[in-house]
PDB file of C-alpha atoms in Angstrom:
ATOM      1  CA  ASN V   1      24.580  -3.488  14.414  1.00 63.00           C
ATOM      2  CA  ASP V   2      22.319  -6.002  12.660  1.00 63.00           C
ATOM      3  CA  TYR V   3      20.900  -3.256  10.463  1.00 63.00           C
ATOM      4  CA  ILE V   4      24.357  -1.936   9.522  1.00 65.00           C
ATOM      5  CA  GLN V   5      25.627  -5.445   8.746  1.00 65.00           C
ATOM      6  CA  LYS V   6      22.630  -6.177   6.525  1.00 68.00           C
ATOM      7  CA  LYS V   7      22.965  -2.811   4.806  1.00 68.00           C
ATOM      8  CA  MET V   8      26.622  -3.536   3.996  1.00 68.00           C
ATOM      9  CA  CYS V   9      25.655  -6.875   2.426  1.00 68.00           C
ATOM     10  CA  LEU V  10      22.946  -5.204   0.336  1.00 73.00           C
ATOM     11  CA  GLU V  11      25.476  -2.673  -0.927  1.00 72.00           C
ATOM     12  CA  ASP V  12      27.873  -5.388  -2.091  1.00 73.00           C
ATOM     13  CA  THR V  13      27.420  -5.206  -5.863  1.00 78.00           C
ATOM     14  CA  ASN V  14      30.132  -7.792  -6.552  1.00 85.00           C
ATOM     15  CA  VAL V  15      27.599 -10.637  -6.319  1.00 89.00           C
ATOM     16  CA  GLU V  16      27.318 -12.522  -9.606  1.00 92.00           C
ATOM     17  CA  LEU V  17      24.869 -15.135 -10.862  1.00 93.00           C
ATOM     18  CA  GLY V  18      27.438 -17.896 -10.468  1.00 92.00           C
ATOM     19  CA  ASP V  19      27.670 -17.092  -6.741  1.00 92.00           C
ATOM     20  CA  LEU V  20      23.984 -17.818  -6.104  1.00 92.00           C
ATOM     21  CA  TYR V  21      22.395 -21.004  -4.805  1.00 92.00           C
ATOM     22  CA  HIS V  22      18.695 -21.770  -4.890  1.00 91.00           C
ATOM     23  CA  LEU V  23      16.708 -22.174  -1.668  1.00 88.00           C
ATOM     24  CA  ALA V  24      13.012 -21.871  -2.531  1.00 86.00           C
ATOM     25  CA  PHE V  25      10.428 -20.621  -5.001  1.00 87.00           C
ATOM     26  CA  LEU V  26       8.720 -17.556  -3.519  1.00 84.00           C
ATOM     27  CA  GLY V  27       6.068 -16.880  -6.115  1.00 81.00           C
ATOM     28  CA  ARG V  28       5.181 -15.190  -9.346  1.00 76.00           C
ATOM     29  CA  GLY V  29       5.539 -11.427  -9.377  1.00 64.00           C
ATOM     30  CA  ARG V  30       4.202  -8.805 -11.745  1.00 62.00           C
ATOM     31  CA  PHE V  31       6.962  -9.390 -14.302  1.00 67.00           C
ATOM     32  CA  GLY V  32       8.179 -12.951 -13.696  1.00 77.00           C
ATOM     33  CA  THR V  33       9.178 -15.523 -11.107  1.00 87.00           C
ATOM     34  CA  VAL V  34      10.704 -14.690  -7.730  1.00 89.00           C
ATOM     35  CA  ASN V  35      13.051 -17.107  -5.942  1.00 91.00           C
ATOM     36  CA  LEU V  36      14.946 -17.173  -2.671  1.00 90.00           C
ATOM     37  CA  VAL V  37      18.710 -17.562  -3.159  1.00 91.00           C
ATOM     38  CA  HIS V  38      21.916 -17.144  -1.165  1.00 89.00           C
ATOM     39  CA  ASN V  39      25.618 -16.619  -1.799  1.00 88.00           C
ATOM     40  CA  ARG V  40      26.760 -18.451   1.374  1.00 85.00           C
ATOM     41  CA  ILE V  41      26.672 -15.144   3.252  1.00 83.00           C
ATOM     42  CA  SER V  42      23.313 -13.448   2.660  1.00 84.00           C
ATOM     43  CA  LEU V  43      19.786 -14.230   1.534  1.00 87.00           C
ATOM     44  CA  TYR V  44      18.369 -12.500  -1.542  1.00 90.00           C
ATOM     45  CA  ALA V  45      15.132 -12.493  -3.486  1.00 91.00           C
ATOM     46  CA  ILE V  46      15.789 -12.651  -7.215  1.00 93.00           C
ATOM     47  CA  LYS V  47      13.226 -11.797  -9.864  1.00 91.00           C
ATOM     48  CA  THR V  48      13.683 -13.391 -13.279  1.00 91.00           C
ATOM     49  CA  VAL V  49      12.201 -12.144 -16.556  1.00 87.00           C
ATOM     50  CA  PRO V  50      12.860 -13.718 -19.996  1.00 86.00           C
ATOM     51  CA  ARG V  51      14.494 -11.222 -22.346  1.00 85.00           C
ATOM     52  CA  SER V  52      12.139 -12.372 -25.091  1.00 80.00           C
ATOM     53  CA  TYR V  53       9.265 -10.876 -23.066  1.00 76.00           C
ATOM     54  CA  ILE V  54      11.007  -7.522 -22.912  1.00 79.00           C
ATOM     55  CA  GLU V  55      12.228  -7.406 -26.491  1.00 79.00           C
ATOM     56  CA  GLY V  56       8.806  -8.383 -27.814  1.00 74.00           C
ATOM     57  CA  ASN V  57       6.703  -6.136 -25.594  1.00 76.00           C
ATOM     58  CA  SER V  58       7.328  -2.397 -25.471  1.00 78.00           C
ATOM     59  CA  GLN V  59       4.885  -1.988 -22.569  1.00 76.00           C
ATOM     60  CA  LEU V  60       6.771  -4.505 -20.425  1.00 76.00           C
ATOM     61  CA  ALA V  61      10.092  -2.907 -21.383  1.00 81.00           C
ATOM     62  CA  LYS V  62       8.735   0.410 -20.128  1.00 80.00           C
ATOM     63  CA  TYR V  63       7.739  -1.092 -16.784  1.00 79.00           C
ATOM     64  CA  ILE V  64      11.020  -2.949 -16.315  1.00 83.00           C
ATOM     65  CA  LEU V  65      13.115   0.121 -17.044  1.00 85.00           C
ATOM     66  CA  SER V  66      10.939   2.342 -14.845  1.00 85.00           C
ATOM     67  CA  GLU V  67      11.094  -0.062 -11.904  1.00 86.00           C
ATOM     68  CA  LYS V  68      14.861  -0.418 -12.254  1.00 88.00           C
ATOM     69  CA  ASN V  69      15.475   3.339 -12.356  1.00 90.00           C
ATOM     70  CA  VAL V  70      13.118   4.046  -9.462  1.00 92.00           C
ATOM     71  CA  LEU V  71      14.549   1.324  -7.208  1.00 92.00           C
ATOM     72  CA  LEU V  72      18.145   2.291  -7.887  1.00 90.00           C
ATOM     73  CA  SER V  73      17.314   5.835  -6.739  1.00 91.00           C
ATOM     74  CA  LEU V  74      15.887   4.656  -3.389  1.00 92.00           C
ATOM     75  CA  ASP V  75      17.681   3.899  -0.136  1.00 91.00           C
ATOM     76  CA  PHE V  76      15.300   3.855   2.827  1.00 93.00           C
ATOM     77  CA  PRO V  77      14.953   1.293   5.639  1.00 92.00           C
ATOM     78  CA  LEU V  78      11.233   0.759   4.985  1.00 95.00           C
ATOM     79  CA  ILE V  79      11.613   0.229   1.227  1.00 95.00           C
ATOM     80  CA  VAL V  80      12.872  -2.964  -0.389  1.00 93.00           C
ATOM     81  CA  LYS V  81      16.455  -2.560  -1.636  1.00 92.00           C
ATOM     82  CA  LEU V  82      17.544  -3.390  -5.181  1.00 92.00           C
ATOM     83  CA  VAL V  83      21.123  -4.660  -5.010  1.00 91.00           C
ATOM     84  CA  LYS V  84      21.809  -4.845  -8.754  1.00 91.00           C
ATOM     85  CA  THR V  85      20.462  -6.033 -12.084  1.00 91.00           C
ATOM     86  CA  LEU V  86      22.013  -8.906 -14.009  1.00 91.00           C
ATOM     87  CA  LYS V  87      21.443 -10.610 -17.322  1.00 91.00           C
ATOM     88  CA  THR V  88      22.341 -13.578 -19.478  1.00 92.00           C
ATOM     89  CA  GLU V  89      21.705 -14.158 -23.153  1.00 90.00           C
ATOM     90  CA  ASN V  90      18.082 -15.142 -22.453  1.00 89.00           C
ATOM     91  CA  LEU V  91      17.186 -13.802 -19.007  1.00 91.00           C
ATOM     92  CA  CYS V  92      17.146 -10.591 -16.968  1.00 90.00           C
ATOM     93  CA  PHE V  93      17.416 -10.545 -13.163  1.00 93.00           C
ATOM     94  CA  PHE V  94      16.628  -8.170 -10.305  1.00 92.00           C
ATOM     95  CA  LEU V  95      18.736  -9.149  -7.274  1.00 94.00           C
ATOM     96  CA  MET V  96      16.910  -7.727  -4.280  1.00 92.00           C
ATOM     97  CA  GLU V  97      16.785  -7.678  -0.517  1.00 91.00           C
ATOM     98  CA  TYR V  98      14.870 -10.656   0.863  1.00 90.00           C
ATOM     99  CA  ILE V  99      12.238  -9.610   3.391  1.00 88.00           C
ATOM    100  CA  SER V 100      11.203 -12.370   5.768  1.00 85.00           C
ATOM    101  CA  GLY V 101       7.706 -12.048   7.175  1.00 87.00           C
ATOM    102  CA  LYS V 102       4.145 -11.861   5.907  1.00 89.00           C
ATOM    103  CA  SER V 103       2.126  -9.319   3.988  1.00 92.00           C
ATOM    104  CA  LEU V 104      -0.137  -6.911   5.814  1.00 96.00           C
ATOM    105  CA  GLU V 105      -3.051  -8.376   3.833  1.00 95.00           C
ATOM    106  CA  GLU V 106      -2.207 -11.922   4.937  1.00 93.00           C
ATOM    107  CA  TYR V 107      -1.868 -10.849   8.563  1.00 94.00           C
ATOM    108  CA  ILE V 108      -5.151  -8.925   8.729  1.00 95.00           C
ATOM    109  CA  ASN V 109      -7.084 -11.644   6.884  1.00 94.00           C
ATOM    110  CA  SER V 110      -5.763 -14.255   9.328  1.00 92.00           C
ATOM    111  CA  LYS V 111      -7.146 -12.388  12.340  1.00 89.00           C
ATOM    112  CA  THR V 112     -10.496 -13.271  13.889  1.00 88.00           C
ATOM    113  CA  ILE V 113     -10.661 -10.075  15.964  1.00 88.00           C
ATOM    114  CA  HIS V 114     -10.052  -6.673  14.403  1.00 89.00           C
ATOM    115  CA  LYS V 115     -10.509  -3.065  15.536  1.00 91.00           C
ATOM    116  CA  ASN V 116      -7.048  -2.637  17.041  1.00 92.00           C
ATOM    117  CA  LEU V 117      -6.431   1.109  16.970  1.00 95.00           C
ATOM    118  CA  ASN V 118      -2.764   0.829  17.985  1.00 95.00           C
ATOM    119  CA  GLU V 119      -2.097  -1.412  14.977  1.00 96.00           C
ATOM    120  CA  ALA V 120      -3.772   0.996  12.576  1.00 96.00           C
ATOM    121  CA  LYS V 121      -1.814   3.941  13.981  1.00 97.00           C
ATOM    122  CA  PHE V 122       1.520   2.092  13.945  1.00 98.00           C
ATOM    123  CA  PHE V 123       1.235   0.794  10.383  1.00 97.00           C
ATOM    124  CA  GLY V 124      -0.169   4.136   9.217  1.00 97.00           C
ATOM    125  CA  ALA V 125       2.798   5.952  10.768  1.00 98.00           C
ATOM    126  CA  CYS V 126       5.263   3.617   9.025  1.00 97.00           C
ATOM    127  CA  MET V 127       3.509   4.269   5.720  1.00 98.00           C
ATOM    128  CA  SER V 128       3.638   8.016   6.352  1.00 98.00           C
ATOM    129  CA  LEU V 129       7.435   7.851   6.672  1.00 97.00           C
ATOM    130  CA  ILE V 130       7.636   5.913   3.399  1.00 97.00           C
ATOM    131  CA  LEU V 131       5.396   8.338   1.513  1.00 97.00           C
ATOM    132  CA  ASP V 132       7.305  11.322   2.856  1.00 97.00           C
ATOM    133  CA  TYR V 133      10.556   9.843   1.512  1.00 97.00           C
ATOM    134  CA  LEU V 134       9.023   8.993  -1.880  1.00 96.00           C
ATOM    135  CA  LYS V 135       7.501  12.447  -2.206  1.00 95.00           C
ATOM    136  CA  LYS V 136      10.890  14.052  -1.614  1.00 95.00           C
ATOM    137  CA  LYS V 137      12.151  11.878  -4.481  1.00 95.00           C
ATOM    138  CA  ASN V 138       9.210  13.039  -6.673  1.00 94.00           C
ATOM    139  CA  ILE V 139       7.950   9.461  -6.893  1.00 95.00           C
ATOM    140  CA  ALA V 140       4.346   8.284  -6.752  1.00 95.00           C
ATOM    141  CA  HIS V 141       4.008   4.562  -6.072  1.00 95.00           C
ATOM    142  CA  ARG V 142       0.452   4.308  -7.487  1.00 93.00           C
ATOM    143  CA  ASP V 143      -0.232   0.786  -6.179  1.00 94.00           C
ATOM    144  CA  ILE V 144       0.023   0.953  -2.404  1.00 96.00           C
ATOM    145  CA  LYS V 145      -2.078  -1.854  -0.954  1.00 96.00           C
ATOM    146  CA  PRO V 146      -1.901  -4.332   1.961  1.00 96.00           C
ATOM    147  CA  ALA V 147      -0.487  -7.039  -0.329  1.00 93.00           C
ATOM    148  CA  ASN V 148       2.512  -4.811  -1.184  1.00 93.00           C
ATOM    149  CA  LEU V 149       3.307  -4.061   2.467  1.00 96.00           C
ATOM    150  CA  ILE V 150       5.383  -6.752   4.195  1.00 94.00           C
ATOM    151  CA  ILE V 151       5.607  -6.978   7.983  1.00 94.00           C
ATOM    152  CA  ASP V 152       9.226  -8.011   8.372  1.00 90.00           C
ATOM    153  CA  SER V 153      10.885 -10.061  11.100  1.00 86.00           C
ATOM    154  CA  THR V 154      11.163  -6.955  13.323  1.00 90.00           C
ATOM    155  CA  GLY V 155       7.465  -6.069  13.061  1.00 93.00           C
ATOM    156  CA  TYR V 156       8.013  -2.984  10.899  1.00 95.00           C
ATOM    157  CA  ILE V 157       6.586  -2.790   7.394  1.00 95.00           C
ATOM    158  CA  LYS V 158       8.468  -2.568   4.123  1.00 95.00           C
ATOM    159  CA  ILE V 159       6.958  -1.694   0.794  1.00 95.00           C
ATOM    160  CA  LEU V 160       7.761  -3.563  -2.412  1.00 86.00           C
ATOM    161  CA  ASP V 161       6.719  -3.887  -6.049  1.00 85.00           C
ATOM    162  CA  PHE V 162       7.589  -0.605  -7.731  1.00 89.00           C
ATOM    163  CA  GLY V 163       6.445  -1.700 -11.188  1.00 83.00           C
ATOM    164  CA  THR V 164       3.796   1.035 -11.298  1.00 88.00           C
ATOM    165  CA  ALA V 165       5.896   3.755  -9.620  1.00 91.00           C
ATOM    166  CA  LYS V 166       6.562   6.910 -11.575  1.00 90.00           C
ATOM    167  CA  LYS V 167       8.497  10.144 -11.180  1.00 91.00           C
ATOM    168  CA  ILE V 168       5.960  12.966 -11.390  1.00 90.00           C
ATOM    169  CA  ARG V 169       6.755  16.585 -12.084  1.00 85.00           C
ATOM    170  CA  ASP V 170       3.184  17.859 -12.105  1.00 87.00           C
ATOM    171  CA  PHE V 171       0.389  15.471 -13.120  1.00 90.00           C
ATOM    172  CA  THR V 172      -0.043  12.113 -14.789  1.00 90.00           C
ATOM    173  CA  PHE V 173      -3.137  10.561 -16.359  1.00 90.00           C
ATOM    174  CA  THR V 174      -2.633   6.781 -16.535  1.00 88.00           C
ATOM    175  CA  VAL V 175      -5.415   4.754 -14.925  1.00 89.00           C
ATOM    176  CA  ILE V 176      -3.439   2.056 -13.148  1.00 89.00           C
ATOM    177  CA  GLY V 177      -3.393   0.279  -9.801  1.00 90.00           C
ATOM    178  CA  THR V 178      -5.485  -2.131  -7.748  1.00 93.00           C
ATOM    179  CA  PRO V 179      -9.206  -1.231  -7.970  1.00 93.00           C
ATOM    180  CA  THR V 180     -10.054  -1.314  -4.230  1.00 95.00           C
ATOM    181  CA  CYS V 181      -7.129   1.004  -3.408  1.00 96.00           C
ATOM    182  CA  MET V 182      -7.373   3.496  -6.294  1.00 95.00           C
ATOM    183  CA  ALA V 183      -8.176   7.147  -5.611  1.00 96.00           C
ATOM    184  CA  PRO V 184     -11.204   8.708  -7.336  1.00 96.00           C
ATOM    185  CA  GLU V 185      -9.112  11.249  -9.257  1.00 95.00           C
ATOM    186  CA  VAL V 186      -7.264   8.381 -10.961  1.00 94.00           C
ATOM    187  CA  LEU V 187     -10.573   7.119 -12.344  1.00 93.00           C
ATOM    188  CA  LEU V 188     -11.920  10.515 -13.384  1.00 92.00           C
ATOM    189  CA  GLY V 189      -9.086  11.068 -15.863  1.00 85.00           C
ATOM    190  CA  LYS V 190      -8.460  14.740 -15.055  1.00 85.00           C
ATOM    191  CA  GLY V 191      -4.882  14.214 -13.905  1.00 91.00           C
ATOM    192  CA  TYR V 192      -3.486  13.267 -10.509  1.00 94.00           C
ATOM    193  CA  SER V 193      -0.328  13.449  -8.406  1.00 94.00           C
ATOM    194  CA  TYR V 194       1.073  12.330  -5.010  1.00 94.00           C
ATOM    195  CA  PRO V 195      -2.257  12.563  -3.101  1.00 95.00           C
ATOM    196  CA  VAL V 196      -3.300   9.239  -4.681  1.00 96.00           C
ATOM    197  CA  ASP V 197      -0.794   7.464  -2.416  1.00 97.00           C
ATOM    198  CA  TYR V 198      -2.217   9.199   0.659  1.00 97.00           C
ATOM    199  CA  TRP V 199      -5.684   8.000  -0.321  1.00 97.00           C
ATOM    200  CA  SER V 200      -4.213   4.478  -0.423  1.00 97.00           C
ATOM    201  CA  LEU V 201      -2.716   5.075   3.029  1.00 98.00           C
ATOM    202  CA  GLY V 202      -6.234   5.794   4.280  1.00 97.00           C
ATOM    203  CA  VAL V 203      -7.521   2.631   2.579  1.00 97.00           C
ATOM    204  CA  CYS V 204      -4.811   0.525   4.247  1.00 97.00           C
ATOM    205  CA  MET V 205      -5.492   1.974   7.707  1.00 97.00           C
ATOM    206  CA  TYR V 206      -9.223   1.356   7.253  1.00 96.00           C
ATOM    207  CA  PHE V 207      -8.421  -2.231   6.200  1.00 97.00           C
ATOM    208  CA  VAL V 208      -6.155  -2.793   9.215  1.00 96.00           C
ATOM    209  CA  TYR V 209      -8.797  -1.587  11.668  1.00 96.00           C
ATOM    210  CA  TYR V 210     -12.013  -2.925  10.147  1.00 94.00           C
ATOM    211  CA  GLY V 211     -10.647  -5.982   8.312  1.00 94.00           C
ATOM    212  CA  ARG V 212     -12.270  -4.908   5.047  1.00 95.00           C
ATOM    213  CA  TYR V 213     -11.876  -2.296   2.336  1.00 96.00           C
ATOM    214  CA  PRO V 214     -13.895   0.933   2.515  1.00 96.00           C
ATOM    215  CA  PHE V 215     -14.987   0.638  -1.109  1.00 96.00           C
ATOM    216  CA  GLY V 216     -15.608  -2.459  -3.229  1.00 93.00           C
ATOM    217  CA  HIS V 217     -14.888  -5.021  -0.538  1.00 94.00           C
ATOM    218  CA  GLY V 218     -15.693  -8.519  -1.786  1.00 92.00           C
ATOM    219  CA  ILE V 219     -16.938  -7.200  -5.138  1.00 93.00           C
ATOM    220  CA  THR V 220     -15.533  -8.703  -8.341  1.00 92.00           C
ATOM    221  CA  ASP V 221     -17.161  -6.322 -10.835  1.00 94.00           C
ATOM    222  CA  ILE V 222     -14.524  -3.623 -11.403  1.00 93.00           C
ATOM    223  CA  MET V 223     -17.064  -1.073 -12.636  1.00 94.00           C
ATOM    224  CA  VAL V 224     -19.092  -1.453  -9.423  1.00 96.00           C
ATOM    225  CA  ILE V 225     -15.911  -0.889  -7.398  1.00 95.00           C
ATOM    226  CA  TYR V 226     -15.109   2.217  -9.427  1.00 95.00           C
ATOM    227  CA  ASP V 227     -18.644   3.526  -8.938  1.00 96.00           C
ATOM    228  CA  GLN V 228     -18.391   3.091  -5.160  1.00 96.00           C
ATOM    229  CA  ILE V 229     -15.033   4.889  -5.033  1.00 96.00           C
ATOM    230  CA  ILE V 230     -16.433   7.861  -6.926  1.00 95.00           C
ATOM    231  CA  ASN V 231     -19.946   8.054  -5.469  1.00 95.00           C
ATOM    232  CA  LYS V 232     -20.330   6.073  -2.234  1.00 94.00           C
ATOM    233  CA  GLU V 233     -20.034   7.835   1.123  1.00 94.00           C
ATOM    234  CA  LEU V 234     -17.495   6.537   3.617  1.00 93.00           C
ATOM    235  CA  THR V 235     -18.999   4.655   6.580  1.00 88.00           C
ATOM    236  CA  PHE V 236     -17.538   4.345  10.090  1.00 84.00           C
ATOM    237  CA  SER V 237     -18.115   2.536  13.329  1.00 81.00           C
ATOM    238  CA  ARG V 238     -19.765   4.842  15.869  1.00 78.00           C
ATOM    239  CA  GLU V 239     -18.007   3.307  18.864  1.00 79.00           C
ATOM    240  CA  THR V 240     -16.714   5.624  21.557  1.00 71.00           C
ATOM    241  CA  GLY V 241     -13.043   6.523  21.367  1.00 79.00           C
ATOM    242  CA  LEU V 242     -12.936   6.594  17.560  1.00 90.00           C
ATOM    243  CA  VAL V 243     -13.647  10.269  16.940  1.00 91.00           C
ATOM    244  CA  GLU V 244     -10.042  11.134  16.070  1.00 94.00           C
ATOM    245  CA  PHE V 245      -9.552   7.977  13.993  1.00 95.00           C
ATOM    246  CA  ASN V 246     -12.768   8.458  12.020  1.00 93.00           C
ATOM    247  CA  HIS V 247     -11.889  12.091  11.400  1.00 95.00           C
ATOM    248  CA  PHE V 248      -8.445  11.092  10.151  1.00 96.00           C
ATOM    249  CA  LEU V 249      -9.883   8.466   7.802  1.00 96.00           C
ATOM    250  CA  GLY V 250     -12.480  10.919   6.560  1.00 95.00           C
ATOM    251  CA  THR V 251      -9.700  13.360   5.711  1.00 96.00           C
ATOM    252  CA  MET V 252      -7.414  10.845   3.996  1.00 97.00           C
ATOM    253  CA  LEU V 253     -10.334   9.321   2.066  1.00 97.00           C
ATOM    254  CA  ASN V 254     -11.721  12.689   1.035  1.00 96.00           C
ATOM    255  CA  LYS V 255     -12.676  12.555  -2.632  1.00 95.00           C
ATOM    256  CA  LYS V 256     -11.069  15.983  -3.125  1.00 95.00           C
ATOM    257  CA  PRO V 257      -7.278  15.420  -3.090  1.00 95.00           C
ATOM    258  CA  THR V 258      -6.608  18.991  -1.888  1.00 94.00           C
ATOM    259  CA  ASN V 259      -8.424  18.172   1.381  1.00 95.00           C
ATOM    260  CA  ARG V 260      -6.179  15.234   2.308  1.00 96.00           C
ATOM    261  CA  LEU V 261      -3.201  15.351   4.656  1.00 96.00           C
ATOM    262  CA  CYS V 262      -0.374  14.951   2.150  1.00 95.00           C
ATOM    263  CA  THR V 263       2.654  15.897   4.218  1.00 96.00           C
ATOM    264  CA  LEU V 264       4.334  14.118   7.098  1.00 97.00           C
ATOM    265  CA  GLN V 265       4.040  17.191   9.293  1.00 97.00           C
ATOM    266  CA  SER V 266       0.282  17.502   8.772  1.00 97.00           C
ATOM    267  CA  ILE V 267      -0.169  13.838   9.686  1.00 97.00           C
ATOM    268  CA  GLN V 268       2.037  14.204  12.758  1.00 97.00           C
ATOM    269  CA  ASN V 269       0.024  17.248  13.839  1.00 97.00           C
ATOM    270  CA  ASP V 270      -3.334  15.490  13.488  1.00 97.00           C
ATOM    271  CA  SER V 271      -5.173  14.773  16.723  1.00 96.00           C
ATOM    272  CA  LEU V 272      -5.041  11.020  16.011  1.00 96.00           C
ATOM    273  CA  TYR V 273      -1.284  11.069  16.559  1.00 97.00           C
ATOM    274  CA  LYS V 274      -1.285  13.279  19.631  1.00 95.00           C
ATOM    275  CA  GLY V 275       1.374  11.904  21.985  1.00 95.00           C
ATOM    276  CA  PHE V 276       2.724   9.472  19.377  1.00 96.00           C
ATOM    277  CA  ASN V 277       6.528   9.184  19.599  1.00 97.00           C
ATOM    278  CA  TRP V 278       7.662   9.707  15.978  1.00 97.00           C
ATOM    279  CA  LYS V 279      11.322   9.892  16.976  1.00 96.00           C
ATOM    280  CA  GLU V 280      11.115   6.491  18.624  1.00 96.00           C
ATOM    281  CA  LEU V 281       9.424   5.092  15.513  1.00 96.00           C
ATOM    282  CA  SER V 282      11.985   6.516  13.064  1.00 94.00           C
ATOM    283  CA  GLU V 283      14.818   5.089  15.187  1.00 92.00           C
ATOM    284  CA  PHE V 284      13.122   1.642  15.234  1.00 92.00           C
ATOM    285  CA  LYS V 285      12.886   1.690  19.015  1.00 94.00           C
ATOM    286  CA  MET V 286       9.090   1.524  19.154  1.00 96.00           C
ATOM    287  CA  LYS V 287       7.665  -1.885  20.037  1.00 96.00           C
ATOM    288  CA  PRO V 288       5.557  -3.103  17.095  1.00 96.00           C
ATOM    289  CA  PRO V 289       2.050  -4.420  17.814  1.00 94.00           C
ATOM    290  CA  TYR V 290       2.852  -7.667  15.976  1.00 93.00           C
ATOM    291  CA  VAL V 291       6.066  -9.528  15.087  1.00 90.00           C
ATOM    292  CA  PRO V 292       5.730 -12.498  12.688  1.00 85.00           C
ATOM    293  CA  LYS V 293       7.452 -15.782  13.389  1.00 78.00           C
ATOM    294  CA  ALA V 294      10.454 -16.472  11.152  1.00 64.00           C
ATOM    295  CA  LYS V 295       9.946 -19.061   8.451  1.00 56.00           C
ATOM    296  CA  GLU V 296      12.329 -21.764   9.651  1.00 39.00           C
ATOM    297  CA  LEU V 297      13.237 -23.293   6.298  1.00 41.00           C
ATOM    298  CA  LYS V 298      13.912 -20.017   4.526  1.00 49.00           C
ATOM    299  CA  ASP V 299      15.676 -18.247   7.378  1.00 54.00           C
ATOM    300  CA  SER V 300      17.673 -21.106   8.819  1.00 51.00           C
ATOM    301  CA  ALA V 301      21.448 -20.732   8.937  1.00 51.00           C
ATOM    302  CA  ASN V 302      21.643 -24.455   8.173  1.00 56.00           C
ATOM    303  CA  SER V 303      19.899 -23.815   4.854  1.00 59.00           C
ATOM    304  CA  LEU V 304      22.717 -21.510   3.833  1.00 60.00           C
ATOM    305  CA  LYS V 305      25.321 -24.077   4.747  1.00 57.00           C
ATOM    306  CA  ASN V 306      23.676 -27.181   3.337  1.00 69.00           C
ATOM    307  CA  THR V 307      21.929 -25.997   0.169  1.00 75.00           C
ATOM    308  CA  ARG V 308      24.287 -25.970  -2.802  1.00 81.00           C
ATOM    309  CA  THR V 309      21.943 -26.104  -5.795  1.00 89.00           C
ATOM    310  CA  PRO V 310      23.302 -23.568  -8.326  1.00 92.00           C
ATOM    311  CA  PHE V 311      20.581 -21.079  -9.225  1.00 92.00           C
ATOM    312  CA  LEU V 312      21.491 -20.215 -12.810  1.00 90.00           C
ATOM    313  CA  PRO V 313      21.317 -23.720 -14.349  1.00 90.00           C
ATOM    314  CA  LEU V 314      18.049 -24.299 -12.500  1.00 89.00           C
ATOM    315  CA  ILE V 315      16.297 -21.127 -13.674  1.00 89.00           C
ATOM    316  CA  SER V 316      17.633 -21.504 -17.215  1.00 86.00           C
ATOM    317  CA  LYS V 317      15.555 -24.691 -17.568  1.00 84.00           C
ATOM    318  CA  TYR V 318      12.399 -23.108 -16.157  1.00 81.00           C
ATOM    319  CA  LYS V 319       9.418 -22.790 -18.518  1.00 75.00           C
ATOM    320  CA  PHE V 320       7.944 -19.322 -18.083  1.00 73.00           C
ATOM    321  CA  GLU V 321       4.253 -18.652 -18.521  1.00 65.00           C
ATOM    322  CA  THR V 322       2.967 -16.114 -21.017  1.00 55.00           C
ATOM    323  CA  PHE V 323       3.385 -12.655 -19.523  1.00 50.00           C
ATOM    324  CA  GLN V 324       0.285 -10.582 -18.807  1.00 51.00           C
ATOM    325  CA  PRO V 325       1.130  -6.895 -18.316  1.00 46.00           C
ATOM    326  CA  PRO V 326      -0.694  -4.938 -15.606  1.00 46.00           C
ATOM    327  CA  GLU V 327      -3.983  -3.503 -16.749  1.00 47.00           C
ATOM    328  CA  GLU V 328      -3.928   0.160 -17.612  1.00 43.00           C
ATOM    329  CA  ARG V 329      -5.468   2.605 -20.011  1.00 39.00           C
ATOM    330  CA  GLU V 330      -4.620   6.106 -21.066  1.00 37.00           C
ATOM    331  CA  VAL V 331      -7.395   8.668 -20.597  1.00 31.00           C
TER     332      VAL V 331
END
């Protein structure tokens, strides 16, 4: 019932800028600022981008349009929902679902003890459902990383930031993404497709279990990271009980994309997931290994009732920093 009620609110496209009240500043995203707002009924995250950025930067315009088109084509419980886009004379807005929780990166980095196999399997299974849906939509995300995966208030993960996502018919050649999570074929410039996201799935599962990245962990020199991704052999813990997990990681992080498990069925059939209840997971009946505590200020019902600071006048006075587009190069 909670899910259906939230889904109905997210499908209400009658929300206008004048209906929104400001609650908190959430951060700076890839294309602008992100704030928490409400319309007395629901919470939303709203991303704001000055129109001068878009009109004066063809690269940014390309990213904004691509992200808008991709998000509007998606409707999946584990993917952030775009409600609608809005604009004024000087600003553009993405009104989106607000996901309460913490990023997978933040959660793993906060832990003092790692090597929890159940966590790695659970989060990997959630990601597999997401990638299966995106693949059916012919979409490659191209920047799947722990920082883009949010563990929501139910303990399930949701993926956000589709600024680098692209519909792919066959191959694409743009070198783009986060260095530690990029697949080797992206760097080699010979063309790549959906398997790059499955490589990133392997990276995320490795990160969840070991608490570090398989390639380039802690390294700031991008060229050294790239060299490790292309040339370094994958290393594992030799502890007992990890044979299936190490084999799975070795397959997903295989430098030849044709050797990876790039379908949901092949992942489900792997020995790592023997006995795993996929039906229970897809129906959100599986108990997550971790459920974050709600952020009281941002999720409080009293905040909705008591906060009446209009969002539009507030954001219209905001001084935006100079935009820096994501790094990419054409091969």
